[in-house]
Amino acid sequence: MCDLRRPAAGGMMDLAYVCEWEKWSKSTHCPSVPLACAWSCRNLIAFTMDLRSDDQDLTRMIHILDTEHPWDLHSIPSEHQEAITCLEWDQSGSRLLSADADGQIKCWSMADHLANSWESSVGSLVEGDPIVALSWLAGPHGPRRGL
């Protein structure tokens, strides 16, 4: 179950969305890994989940959910080798940064401006420590690239 809340007037939290997920066997879903989640200004929700195949290969996935069409879940194999530690949307809600515990950072963009098609356009590696937070920088002339 997914229970996402957003701030409302008076500091209270309004329930914005609830979804029920099909139950996966414990051998395919890895709940021990902390999940990262981010909500964009376009009402797109990005969240992570690790999936284990029958032959025990681990795939670190990023899922994109449009809250206006919650039945259309779009899944991206992230190609991160370590657990994804954070996700961060840009100000337009069309690009997403992902980072992992090994210092790998990827920038995901909508392909052809479609919320159901994503590509990793650029990336970077910060060796040594896990990435625990990301932020986009905006200059005096508007938003800039995150990397």
mmCIF file of C-alpha atoms in Angstrom, residues 48-117:
data_model
loop_
_atom_site.group_PDB
_atom_site.id
_atom_site.type_symbol
_atom_site.label_atom_id
_atom_site.label_comp_id
_atom_site.label_asym_id
_atom_site.label_seq_id
_atom_site.Cartn_x
_atom_site.Cartn_y
_atom_site.Cartn_z
ATOM 1 C CA THR A 48 12.493 2.923 -5.936
ATOM 2 C CA MET A 49 12.160 -0.792 -5.454
ATOM 3 C CA ASP A 50 14.649 -3.610 -5.790
ATOM 4 C CA LEU A 51 13.511 -6.756 -7.606
ATOM 5 C CA ARG A 52 15.205 -10.135 -7.455
ATOM 6 C CA SER A 53 14.809 -12.501 -10.399
ATOM 7 C CA ASP A 54 14.384 -16.276 -10.142
ATOM 8 C CA ASP A 55 18.135 -16.713 -10.643
ATOM 9 C CA GLN A 56 18.784 -14.233 -7.766
ATOM 10 C CA ASP A 57 19.931 -11.301 -9.968
ATOM 11 C CA LEU A 58 19.049 -7.970 -8.369
ATOM 12 C CA THR A 59 17.572 -5.135 -10.460
ATOM 13 C CA ARG A 60 17.285 -1.695 -8.908
ATOM 14 C CA MET A 61 14.156 -0.103 -10.366
ATOM 15 C CA ILE A 62 12.818 3.452 -10.467
ATOM 16 C CA HIS A 63 9.055 3.628 -10.871
ATOM 17 C CA ILE A 64 7.208 6.713 -12.145
ATOM 18 C CA LEU A 65 3.539 7.118 -11.257
ATOM 19 C CA ASP A 66 1.292 9.871 -12.642
ATOM 20 C CA THR A 67 -1.239 10.578 -9.885
ATOM 21 C CA GLU A 68 -3.817 11.578 -12.501
ATOM 22 C CA HIS A 69 -3.433 8.151 -14.174
ATOM 23 C CA PRO A 70 -2.336 5.885 -11.286
ATOM 24 C CA TRP A 71 -3.024 2.688 -13.226
ATOM 25 C CA ASP A 72 -0.111 3.540 -15.575
ATOM 26 C CA LEU A 73 3.025 2.695 -13.616
ATOM 27 C CA HIS A 74 6.214 3.148 -15.633
ATOM 28 C CA SER A 75 9.272 1.185 -14.514
ATOM 29 C CA ILE A 76 12.873 2.025 -15.367
ATOM 30 C CA PRO A 77 15.779 -0.378 -14.772
ATOM 31 C CA SER A 78 18.101 2.179 -13.182
ATOM 32 C CA GLU A 79 21.413 0.375 -13.825
ATOM 33 C CA HIS A 80 22.543 1.480 -10.349
ATOM 34 C CA GLN A 81 24.759 -1.204 -8.823
ATOM 35 C CA GLU A 82 24.113 -0.186 -5.210
ATOM 36 C CA ALA A 83 20.952 0.798 -3.344
ATOM 37 C CA ILE A 84 19.390 4.035 -4.604
ATOM 38 C CA THR A 85 19.638 6.481 -1.716
ATOM 39 C CA CYS A 86 17.802 9.530 -3.071
ATOM 40 C CA LEU A 87 15.670 10.923 -5.877
ATOM 41 C CA GLU A 88 15.152 14.612 -6.701
ATOM 42 C CA TRP A 89 12.936 16.250 -9.374
ATOM 43 C CA ASP A 90 13.967 19.441 -11.156
ATOM 44 C CA GLN A 91 11.758 22.555 -10.941
ATOM 45 C CA SER A 92 9.888 21.688 -14.151
ATOM 46 C CA GLY A 93 9.136 18.124 -13.077
ATOM 47 C CA SER A 94 10.524 16.705 -16.314
ATOM 48 C CA ARG A 95 13.971 15.591 -15.115
ATOM 49 C CA LEU A 96 14.900 13.369 -12.199
ATOM 50 C CA LEU A 97 18.207 12.820 -10.432
ATOM 51 C CA SER A 98 18.943 9.452 -8.831
ATOM 52 C CA ALA A 99 21.931 8.619 -6.653
ATOM 53 C CA ASP A 100 23.165 5.483 -4.946
ATOM 54 C CA ALA A 101 25.254 4.254 -2.030
ATOM 55 C CA ASP A 102 28.321 3.905 -4.285
ATOM 56 C CA GLY A 103 28.404 7.577 -5.373
ATOM 57 C CA GLN A 104 26.774 7.052 -8.788
ATOM 58 C CA ILE A 105 24.465 9.898 -9.929
ATOM 59 C CA LYS A 106 22.178 9.707 -12.975
ATOM 60 C CA CYS A 107 19.996 12.322 -14.614
ATOM 61 C CA TRP A 108 16.784 10.980 -16.157
ATOM 62 C CA SER A 109 14.815 12.951 -18.734
ATOM 63 C CA MET A 110 11.446 12.447 -20.356
ATOM 64 C CA ALA A 111 11.974 11.156 -23.894
ATOM 65 C CA ASP A 112 9.836 13.172 -26.320
ATOM 66 C CA HIS A 113 8.180 14.923 -23.319
ATOM 67 C CA LEU A 114 6.278 11.733 -22.430
ATOM 68 C CA ALA A 115 5.856 10.677 -18.795
ATOM 69 C CA ASN A 116 5.941 7.027 -19.866
ATOM 70 C CA SER A 117 9.322 7.201 -21.623
#
